[in-house]
Coordinates of N, CA and C and ligand atoms in Angstrom, one line a residue:
M1 N 0.8 -1.2 0.0 CA 0.0 0.0 0.0 C 0.9 1.2 0.0
T2 N 1.7 1.4 -1.0 CA 2.6 2.5 -1.1 C 2.1 3.5 -2.1
R3 N 2.1 4.8 -1.6 CA 1.6 5.8 -2.5 C 2.8 6.9 -2.7
L4 N 3.3 6.9 -3.9 CA 4.5 7.8 -4.1 C 4.3 8.8 -5.2
L5 N 5.0 9.9 -5.1 CA 5.1 10.8 -6.2 C 6.5 10.9 -6.6
L6 N 6.7 11.1 -7.9 CA 8.1 11.3 -8.4 C 8.1 12.7 -9.1
I7 N 9.0 13.5 -8.6 CA 9.1 14.9 -9.1 C 10.5 15.1 -9.6
G8 N 10.7 15.9 -10.6 CA 12.0 16.2 -11.1 C 11.9 16.9 -12.4
A9 N 12.9 17.7 -12.8 CA 12.9 18.4 -14.0 C 12.8 17.4 -15.2
P10 N 12.3 17.9 -16.4 CA 12.4 17.1 -17.6 C 13.8 16.6 -17.8
G11 N 13.9 15.3 -18.0 CA 15.2 14.7 -18.3 C 15.9 14.2 -17.0
A12 N 15.3 14.4 -15.9 CA 16.0 13.9 -14.6 C 15.9 12.4 -14.5
G13 N 15.1 11.8 -15.4 CA 15.1 10.3 -15.3 C 13.9 9.7 -14.6
K14 N 12.8 10.5 -14.5 CA 11.6 10.1 -13.8 C 11.0 8.8 -14.4
G15 N 10.8 8.9 -15.7 CA 10.1 7.8 -16.4 C 10.8 6.4 -16.2
T16 N 12.2 6.5 -16.3 CA 13.0 5.2 -16.2 C 12.9 4.7 -14.8
Q17 N 13.0 5.6 -13.8 CA 12.9 5.2 -12.4 C 11.5 4.8 -12.0
A18 N 10.5 5.4 -12.6 CA 9.1 5.1 -12.2 C 8.9 3.6 -12.5
V19 N 9.3 3.2 -13.6 CA 9.1 1.8 -14.0 C 9.7 0.8 -13.0
K20 N 11.0 1.1 -12.6 CA 11.7 0.3 -11.7 C 11.0 0.2 -10.3
L21 N 10.7 1.4 -9.9 CA 10.0 1.5 -8.5 C 8.7 0.8 -8.5
A22 N 8.0 1.0 -9.6 CA 6.6 0.4 -9.6 C 6.8 -1.2 -9.6
E23 N 7.7 -1.7 -10.3 CA 8.0 -3.1 -10.3 C 8.3 -3.6 -8.8
T24 N 9.2 -2.9 -8.2 CA 9.7 -3.2 -6.9 C 8.6 -3.2 -5.9
F25 N 7.8 -2.2 -5.9 CA 6.7 -2.0 -4.9 C 5.4 -2.7 -5.4
E26 N 5.4 -3.3 -6.6 CA 4.2 -3.9 -7.1 C 3.0 -3.0 -7.1
I27 N 3.2 -1.8 -7.7 CA 2.2 -0.8 -7.8 C 2.2 -0.3 -9.2
P28 N 1.1 0.3 -9.7 CA 1.1 0.8 -11.1 C 1.9 2.1 -11.1
A29 N 2.7 2.3 -12.2 CA 3.3 3.6 -12.4 C 2.4 4.3 -13.4
I30 N 2.0 5.5 -12.9 CA 1.0 6.3 -13.7 C 1.7 7.6 -14.2
S31 N 2.0 7.6 -15.5 CA 2.7 8.8 -16.0 C 1.7 9.6 -16.9
T32 N 1.4 10.8 -16.5 CA 0.5 11.6 -17.3 C 1.1 11.9 -18.6
G33 N 2.4 12.1 -18.7 CA 3.1 12.3 -20.0 C 2.9 11.1 -21.0
D34 N 3.0 9.9 -20.4 CA 2.8 8.7 -21.2 C 1.3 8.6 -21.7
I35 N 0.4 8.9 -20.8 CA -1.0 8.8 -21.1 C -1.3 9.8 -22.2
F36 N -0.8 11.0 -22.1 CA -1.0 12.0 -23.1 C -0.4 11.5 -24.5
R37 N 0.8 11.0 -24.4 CA 1.5 10.5 -25.7 C 0.7 9.4 -26.3
H38 N 0.2 8.5 -25.5 CA -0.6 7.4 -26.0 C -1.9 8.0 -26.7
N39 N -2.5 9.0 -26.2 CA -3.7 9.6 -26.8 C -3.3 10.4 -28.1
V40 N -2.1 11.0 -28.1 CA -1.7 11.7 -29.3 C -1.5 10.7 -30.4
K41 N -0.9 9.5 -30.1 CA -0.6 8.5 -31.1 C -1.9 7.9 -31.6
N42 N -2.9 7.8 -30.8 CA -4.2 7.2 -31.2 C -5.2 8.3 -31.8
E43 N -4.7 9.5 -31.8 CA -5.4 10.6 -32.3 C -6.8 10.8 -31.7
T44 N -6.9 10.6 -30.4 CA -8.2 10.8 -29.7 C -8.4 12.3 -29.5
E45 N -9.6 12.7 -29.1 CA -9.8 14.1 -28.8 C -8.9 14.7 -27.8
L46 N -8.7 13.9 -26.7 CA -7.8 14.3 -25.6 C -6.4 14.4 -26.2
G47 N -6.0 13.5 -27.1 CA -4.7 13.6 -27.7 C -4.5 14.8 -28.6
K48 N -5.5 15.2 -29.3 CA -5.4 16.4 -30.2 C -5.2 17.6 -29.3
L49 N -6.0 17.7 -28.2 CA -5.9 18.8 -27.3 C -4.5 18.9 -26.7
A50 N -4.1 17.7 -26.1 CA -2.8 17.7 -25.4 C -1.7 18.0 -26.3
K51 N -1.7 17.6 -27.5 CA -0.6 17.8 -28.5 C -0.4 19.3 -28.7
S52 N -1.5 20.1 -28.8 CA -1.3 21.5 -29.0 C -0.5 22.2 -27.9
Y53 N -0.5 21.6 -26.7 CA 0.3 22.2 -25.6 C 1.7 21.5 -25.6
M54 N 1.7 20.2 -25.7 CA 3.0 19.5 -25.5 C 4.0 19.9 -26.6
D55 N 3.5 20.2 -27.8 CA 4.4 20.5 -28.9 C 5.1 21.9 -28.6
R56 N 4.5 22.7 -27.7 CA 5.1 24.0 -27.4 C 5.8 23.9 -26.1
G57 N 5.8 22.8 -25.4 CA 6.5 22.7 -24.1 C 5.6 23.3 -23.0
E58 N 4.3 23.5 -23.2 CA 3.5 24.1 -22.2 C 2.7 22.9 -21.5
Y59 N 2.2 23.2 -20.3 CA 1.4 22.2 -19.6 C 0.0 22.1 -20.2
V60 N -0.5 20.9 -20.2 CA -1.9 20.7 -20.6 C -2.7 21.3 -19.5
P61 N -3.9 22.0 -19.8 CA -4.7 22.7 -18.8 C -5.0 21.8 -17.6
D62 N -5.0 22.4 -16.4 CA -5.2 21.6 -15.2 C -6.5 20.8 -15.2
N63 N -7.6 21.4 -15.6 CA -8.9 20.7 -15.5 C -8.8 19.4 -16.3
V64 N -8.2 19.4 -17.5 CA -8.0 18.2 -18.3 C -7.2 17.2 -17.6
T65 N -6.0 17.6 -17.1 CA -5.1 16.7 -16.5 C -5.7 16.1 -15.2
N66 N -6.4 17.0 -14.4 CA -7.0 16.5 -13.1 C -8.0 15.5 -13.4
D67 N -8.9 15.7 -14.4 CA -9.9 14.7 -14.7 C -9.3 13.4 -15.1
L68 N -8.3 13.4 -15.9 CA -7.6 12.2 -16.3 C -7.0 11.4 -15.1
V69 N -6.4 12.1 -14.2 CA -5.8 11.4 -13.0 C -6.9 10.9 -12.1
R70 N -7.9 11.7 -11.9 CA -9.0 11.3 -11.0 C -9.6 10.0 -11.5
D71 N -9.8 9.9 -12.8 CA -10.3 8.7 -13.4 C -9.3 7.5 -13.3
R72 N -8.1 7.8 -13.5 CA -7.1 6.7 -13.4 C -6.9 6.2 -12.0
L73 N -6.9 7.1 -11.0 CA -6.7 6.7 -9.6 C -8.0 6.0 -9.1
G74 N -9.1 6.1 -9.8 CA -10.3 5.5 -9.4 C -10.3 4.0 -9.8
Q75 N -9.4 3.6 -10.7 CA -9.4 2.2 -11.2 C -8.9 1.3 -10.2
D76 N -9.3 0.0 -10.2 CA -9.0 -0.9 -9.2 C -7.5 -1.1 -8.9
D77 N -6.7 -1.2 -9.9 CA -5.3 -1.4 -9.7 C -4.6 -0.3 -8.9
A78 N -5.2 0.9 -8.9 CA -4.6 2.0 -8.2 C -5.0 2.1 -6.7
K79 N -6.0 1.3 -6.4 CA -6.6 1.4 -5.0 C -5.6 1.0 -3.9
L80 N -4.7 0.1 -4.3 CA -3.8 -0.5 -3.3 C -2.4 0.2 -3.4
G81 N -2.3 1.3 -4.0 CA -1.1 2.0 -4.1 C -0.8 2.4 -5.5
F82 N 0.1 3.4 -5.7 CA 0.5 3.9 -7.0 C 1.7 4.7 -6.9
L83 N 2.3 4.9 -8.1 CA 3.4 5.8 -8.2 C 3.0 6.8 -9.3
L84 N 2.9 8.1 -9.0 CA 2.6 9.1 -10.0 C 3.8 9.7 -10.5
D85 N 4.0 9.7 -11.8 CA 5.2 10.2 -12.4 C 4.7 11.4 -13.3
G86 N 5.1 12.6 -12.9 CA 4.8 13.8 -13.7 C 3.5 14.4 -13.3
Y87 N 2.9 14.1 -12.2 CA 1.7 14.7 -11.6 C 1.8 14.7 -10.1
P88 N 1.5 15.7 -9.4 CA 1.1 17.0 -9.9 C 2.2 17.9 -10.3
R89 N 1.9 18.8 -11.2 CA 3.0 19.8 -11.7 C 2.6 21.2 -11.4
T90 N 1.4 21.5 -10.9 CA 1.0 22.9 -10.6 C 0.3 22.9 -9.2
A91 N 0.2 24.1 -8.7 CA -0.4 24.2 -7.4 C -1.9 23.7 -7.4
D92 N -2.5 24.0 -8.5 CA -3.9 23.5 -8.6 C -4.0 22.0 -8.6
Q93 N -3.0 21.4 -9.3 CA -3.0 19.9 -9.3 C -2.7 19.3 -7.9
V94 N -1.9 20.0 -7.1 CA -1.6 19.5 -5.8 C -2.9 19.5 -5.0
E95 N -3.7 20.6 -5.1 CA -5.0 20.7 -4.4 C -5.9 19.6 -4.8
E96 N -6.0 19.4 -6.1 CA -6.9 18.4 -6.6 C -6.5 17.0 -6.2
L97 N -5.2 16.7 -6.2 CA -4.7 15.4 -5.7 C -5.1 15.2 -4.2
D98 N -4.9 16.3 -3.5 CA -5.2 16.2 -2.1 C -6.7 15.8 -1.9
S99 N -7.5 16.4 -2.7 CA -9.0 16.1 -2.6 C -9.3 14.7 -3.1
M100 N -8.6 14.2 -4.1 CA -8.8 12.8 -4.6 C -8.4 11.8 -3.5
L101 N -7.3 12.1 -2.8 CA -6.8 11.2 -1.8 C -7.7 11.2 -0.6
A102 N -8.1 12.4 -0.2 CA -9.1 12.6 0.9 C -10.3 11.8 0.6
D103 N -10.8 11.9 -0.6 CA -12.1 11.1 -1.0 C -11.9 9.6 -0.8
Q104 N -10.6 9.1 -1.0 CA -10.3 7.7 -0.8 C -9.8 7.4 0.6
N105 N -9.8 8.4 1.5 CA -9.3 8.2 2.8 C -7.9 7.7 2.9
T106 N -7.1 8.2 2.0 CA -5.7 7.8 1.9 C -4.8 9.0 1.9
A107 N -3.5 8.8 1.9 CA -2.5 9.9 1.9 C -1.2 9.4 1.2
L108 N -0.4 10.4 0.9 CA 0.9 10.0 0.2 C 1.9 9.5 1.3
D109 N 2.7 8.6 0.9 CA 3.8 8.1 1.8 C 5.1 8.9 1.6
A110 N 5.4 9.3 0.4 CA 6.6 10.1 0.2 C 6.6 10.7 -1.2
V111 N 7.4 11.7 -1.4 CA 7.6 12.4 -2.6 C 9.0 12.3 -3.0
V112 N 9.4 11.6 -4.0 CA 10.8 11.4 -4.4 C 11.1 12.5 -5.3
L113 N 12.1 13.3 -4.9 CA 12.6 14.4 -5.8 C 13.9 13.9 -6.4
L114 N 13.9 13.8 -7.7 CA 15.1 13.4 -8.5 C 15.8 14.6 -9.0
T115 N 17.0 14.8 -8.6 CA 17.7 16.0 -9.0 C 18.7 15.7 -10.2
A116 N 19.0 16.7 -11.0 CA 20.0 16.6 -12.0 C 20.3 18.0 -12.5
D117 N 21.6 18.3 -12.7 CA 21.8 19.7 -13.1 C 21.3 20.0 -14.6
T118 N 21.1 21.3 -14.8 CA 20.5 21.7 -16.1 C 21.3 21.2 -17.3
D119 N 22.6 21.3 -17.3 CA 23.4 20.9 -18.4 C 23.2 19.4 -18.7
E120 N 23.1 18.6 -17.7 CA 23.0 17.2 -17.8 C 21.6 16.9 -18.4
V121 N 20.5 17.6 -17.9 CA 19.2 17.2 -18.4 C 19.0 17.7 -19.8
V122 N 19.6 18.8 -20.2 CA 19.5 19.2 -21.6 C 20.2 18.2 -22.5
R123 N 21.4 17.7 -22.0 CA 22.1 16.8 -22.8 C 21.3 15.5 -23.0
R124 N 20.7 15.0 -21.9 CA 19.9 13.8 -22.0 C 18.7 14.0 -22.9
L125 N 18.1 15.1 -22.8 CA 16.9 15.3 -23.6 C 17.2 15.4 -25.1
L126 N 18.3 16.0 -25.4 CA 18.7 16.1 -26.8 C 19.1 14.7 -27.4
N127 N 19.7 14.0 -26.5 CA 20.1 12.6 -26.9 C 18.8 11.8 -27.1
R128 N 17.8 11.9 -26.3 CA 16.6 11.2 -26.4 C 15.9 11.6 -27.7
A129 N 16.0 12.9 -28.1 CA 15.4 13.4 -29.3 C 16.0 12.6 -30.5
I130 N 17.3 12.3 -30.4 CA 17.9 11.5 -31.5 C 17.4 10.1 -31.5
E131 N 17.4 9.5 -30.3 CA 17.0 8.1 -30.2 C 15.5 7.8 -30.3
Q132 N 14.7 8.6 -29.8 CA 13.3 8.3 -29.8 C 12.4 9.2 -30.6
G133 N 13.0 10.4 -31.0 CA 12.3 11.3 -31.9 C 11.0 11.9 -31.3
R134 N 11.1 12.1 -30.0 CA 9.9 12.8 -29.3 C 9.7 14.2 -29.8
A135 N 8.5 14.5 -30.2 CA 8.2 15.8 -30.9 C 8.6 17.0 -30.0
D136 N 8.5 16.8 -28.6 CA 8.8 17.9 -27.7 C 10.2 17.9 -27.2
D137 N 11.1 17.2 -27.9 CA 12.5 17.2 -27.5 C 13.4 18.0 -28.4
T138 N 12.9 19.0 -29.1 CA 13.7 19.9 -29.8 C 14.3 21.0 -28.8
E139 N 15.4 21.6 -29.2 CA 16.1 22.5 -28.3 C 15.2 23.6 -27.7
D140 N 14.5 24.3 -28.6 CA 13.6 25.4 -28.1 C 12.5 24.9 -27.2
V141 N 11.9 23.8 -27.5 CA 10.8 23.3 -26.7 C 11.4 22.8 -25.4
I142 N 12.6 22.2 -25.4 CA 13.2 21.7 -24.2 C 13.5 22.9 -23.2
R143 N 13.9 24.0 -23.8 CA 14.2 25.2 -23.0 C 12.9 25.7 -22.4
R144 N 11.9 25.7 -23.1 CA 10.6 26.1 -22.6 C 10.1 25.2 -21.5
R145 N 10.2 23.8 -21.7 CA 9.8 22.9 -20.7 C 10.5 23.1 -19.4
L146 N 11.8 23.4 -19.5 CA 12.6 23.6 -18.3 C 12.1 24.9 -17.6
E147 N 11.8 25.9 -18.4 CA 11.3 27.2 -17.8 C 10.0 27.0 -17.1
V148 N 9.1 26.2 -17.7 CA 7.8 26.0 -17.1 C 8.0 25.2 -15.8
Y149 N 8.9 24.2 -15.9 CA 9.1 23.4 -14.7 C 9.6 24.3 -13.5
E150 N 10.5 25.2 -13.8 CA 11.0 26.1 -12.8 C 9.9 27.0 -12.2
E151 N 9.1 27.5 -13.1 CA 8.1 28.4 -12.7 C 7.0 27.8 -11.9
Q152 N 6.5 26.6 -12.4 CA 5.3 26.1 -11.9 C 5.4 24.8 -11.0
T153 N 6.5 24.0 -11.3 CA 6.6 22.8 -10.6 C 7.6 22.8 -9.5
A154 N 8.7 23.4 -9.7 CA 9.8 23.5 -8.6 C 9.2 24.0 -7.3
P155 N 8.3 25.1 -7.3 CA 7.8 25.6 -6.1 C 7.0 24.5 -5.3
L156 N 6.5 23.5 -5.9 CA 5.7 22.5 -5.2 C 6.6 21.7 -4.3
I157 N 7.9 21.6 -4.5 CA 8.7 20.9 -3.6 C 8.7 21.4 -2.2
D158 N 8.6 22.7 -2.1 CA 8.4 23.3 -0.8 C 7.1 22.9 -0.1
V159 N 6.1 22.9 -0.9 CA 4.8 22.5 -0.3 C 4.9 21.1 0.3
Y160 N 5.5 20.2 -0.4 CA 5.6 18.8 0.1 C 6.7 18.7 1.2
A161 N 7.7 19.6 1.1 CA 8.7 19.6 2.2 C 8.1 20.0 3.5
Q162 N 7.2 21.0 3.4 CA 6.5 21.4 4.7 C 5.7 20.3 5.3
R163 N 5.3 19.4 4.5 CA 4.5 18.2 5.0 C 5.5 17.1 5.4
N164 N 6.8 17.4 5.2 CA 7.8 16.4 5.6 C 7.7 15.1 4.8
L165 N 7.4 15.2 3.5 CA 7.3 14.1 2.6 C 8.4 13.9 1.6
V166 N 9.3 14.9 1.5 CA 10.3 14.9 0.4 C 11.5 14.0 0.7
V167 N 11.8 13.2 -0.2 CA 13.1 12.4 -0.2 C 13.9 12.8 -1.4
T168 N 15.0 13.5 -1.2 CA 15.8 14.0 -2.4 C 16.9 13.0 -2.7
V169 N 16.9 12.7 -4.0 CA 17.9 11.7 -4.5 C 18.6 12.2 -5.7
D170 N 19.9 12.1 -5.8 CA 20.7 12.5 -6.9 C 20.4 11.6 -8.1
G171 N 20.0 12.2 -9.2 CA 19.6 11.4 -10.4 C 20.8 11.2 -11.3
L172 N 22.0 11.6 -10.9 CA 23.1 11.4 -11.8 C 23.8 10.0 -11.5
G173 N 24.1 9.3 -12.6 CA 24.8 8.0 -12.4 C 24.0 7.0 -13.2
A174 N 24.5 5.8 -13.1 CA 23.9 4.7 -13.8 C 22.4 4.4 -13.3
V175 N 21.6 4.0 -14.2 CA 20.2 3.8 -13.8 C 20.0 2.9 -12.6
D176 N 20.7 1.8 -12.5 CA 20.5 0.9 -11.3 C 21.1 1.6 -10.0
E177 N 22.1 2.3 -10.2 CA 22.6 3.1 -9.0 C 21.6 4.0 -8.5
V178 N 21.0 4.7 -9.4 CA 19.9 5.7 -8.9 C 18.8 5.0 -8.3
T179 N 18.4 3.9 -8.9 CA 17.3 3.1 -8.3 C 17.6 2.7 -6.9
A180 N 18.8 2.2 -6.7 CA 19.3 1.7 -5.4 C 19.3 2.9 -4.4
R181 N 19.7 4.0 -4.8 CA 19.7 5.2 -4.0 C 18.2 5.5 -3.5
I182 N 17.3 5.5 -4.5 CA 15.9 5.8 -4.1 C 15.4 4.8 -3.1
L183 N 15.7 3.5 -3.4 CA 15.1 2.4 -2.5 C 15.7 2.6 -1.1
E184 N 17.0 3.0 -1.0 CA 17.6 3.1 0.3 C 17.0 4.3 1.0
A185 N 16.8 5.4 0.3 CA 16.2 6.6 0.9 C 14.8 6.3 1.4
L186 N 14.0 5.6 0.6 CA 12.7 5.2 1.1 C 12.7 4.3 2.3
S187 N 13.6 3.4 2.2 CA 13.8 2.4 3.3 C 14.1 3.1 4.6
A188 N 14.9 4.2 4.5 CA 15.3 4.9 5.7 C 14.1 5.6 6.3
R189 N 13.0 5.8 5.5 CA 11.8 6.3 6.0 C 10.8 5.3 6.4
G190 N 11.3 4.0 6.4 CA 10.4 2.9 6.8 C 9.5 2.4 5.6
L191 N 9.8 2.9 4.4 CA 9.0 2.4 3.3 C 9.8 1.3 2.6
N192 N 9.4 0.1 2.7 CA 10.0 -1.1 2.1 C 9.1 -1.8 1.2
S193 N 9.7 -2.4 0.1 CA 8.9 -3.1 -0.9 C 8.5 -4.4 -0.4
Ligands
LIG1 P1 9.1 15.7 -19.3 O1 9.0 15.5 -17.8 O2 10.4 15.1 -19.8 O3 8.7 17.0 -19.8 P2 6.6 14.1 -19.6 O4 6.5 12.9 -20.5 O5 6.4 13.9 -18.2 O6 8.0 14.6 -20.0 O7 5.6 15.2 -20.1 C1 5.5 15.6 -21.4 C2 4.5 16.7 -21.6 O8 3.2 16.2 -21.2 C3 4.7 18.0 -20.7 O9 5.6 18.9 -21.3 C4 3.2 18.5 -20.7 O10 2.9 19.2 -21.9 C5 2.4 17.3 -20.6 N1 2.1 16.9 -19.2 C6 2.6 15.8 -18.5 N2 2.2 15.8 -17.3 C7 1.5 16.9 -17.1 C8 0.8 17.5 -16.0 N3 0.8 16.9 -14.8 N4 0.2 18.7 -16.2 C9 0.1 19.3 -17.4 N5 0.8 18.8 -18.4 C10 1.4 17.6 -18.3

C-alpha cells in the first residue's frame, strides 16, 4: 500500500525510475506524459488537445489533467497504491490530488525528488530526441519545458517539504545506481517493498 510521487525536471530520469520502482513495490506507475502521448498516437480528442500544448512545451490545462488522473486513480489497480510520475505539476494539481486522496481516505507516503543539473538534463533530452524522436525534444521546446518546470513545478517541492514528505535523490549516475539510492532513501523512512 505504497503511494508515491516522483518529481524532477524534464530529463531527470523520472520515467525510467518510475518503471523500476513500480515493479519493486508492485504498484502501477502512472505517467501523465505517457497517457497523453498514448492519446496523441491514437489521435483521440484528448490527444489532439494535449498535443497542441505538448508541442510547445506548455502544460496541458489543469482541468483536463486533473480529470484524467482522477479517473485513473479510481481504477481498481490503483486502489492499493500507485506511483505518480509527472503529476502534480501545478499548485492547482496539488490541491486536486489532495482532494482525490481525501475522498479515498488515503494519503501520500513520500515524494521522491530526483535531481540533475541543467546541463545534464539538456544533454539527456537532446540525446533522447535523436534516439526516440519525441516531438517535444527539440532544443527550443526543451528550453521552454525547463522554464515551465522552474516556474510552476519546482515551487511544489516546498509544499511537500513542509509536509515532511520529500526524499531527495541524486539522479546522476547509472540507472541501477539511482534506483538503489531511491530504495535506500525510502527504506530509511520505513518504506520497504
Ligand atoms: P518531461 O517531464 O520530460 O517534460 P513528460 O512525459 O512527463 O516529460 O511530459 C511531457 C508533456 O506532457 C509535458 O511537457 C506537458 O505538456 C504534458 N504533461 C505531462 N504531465 C502533465 C501534468 N501533470 N500537467 C500538465 N501537463 C502535463
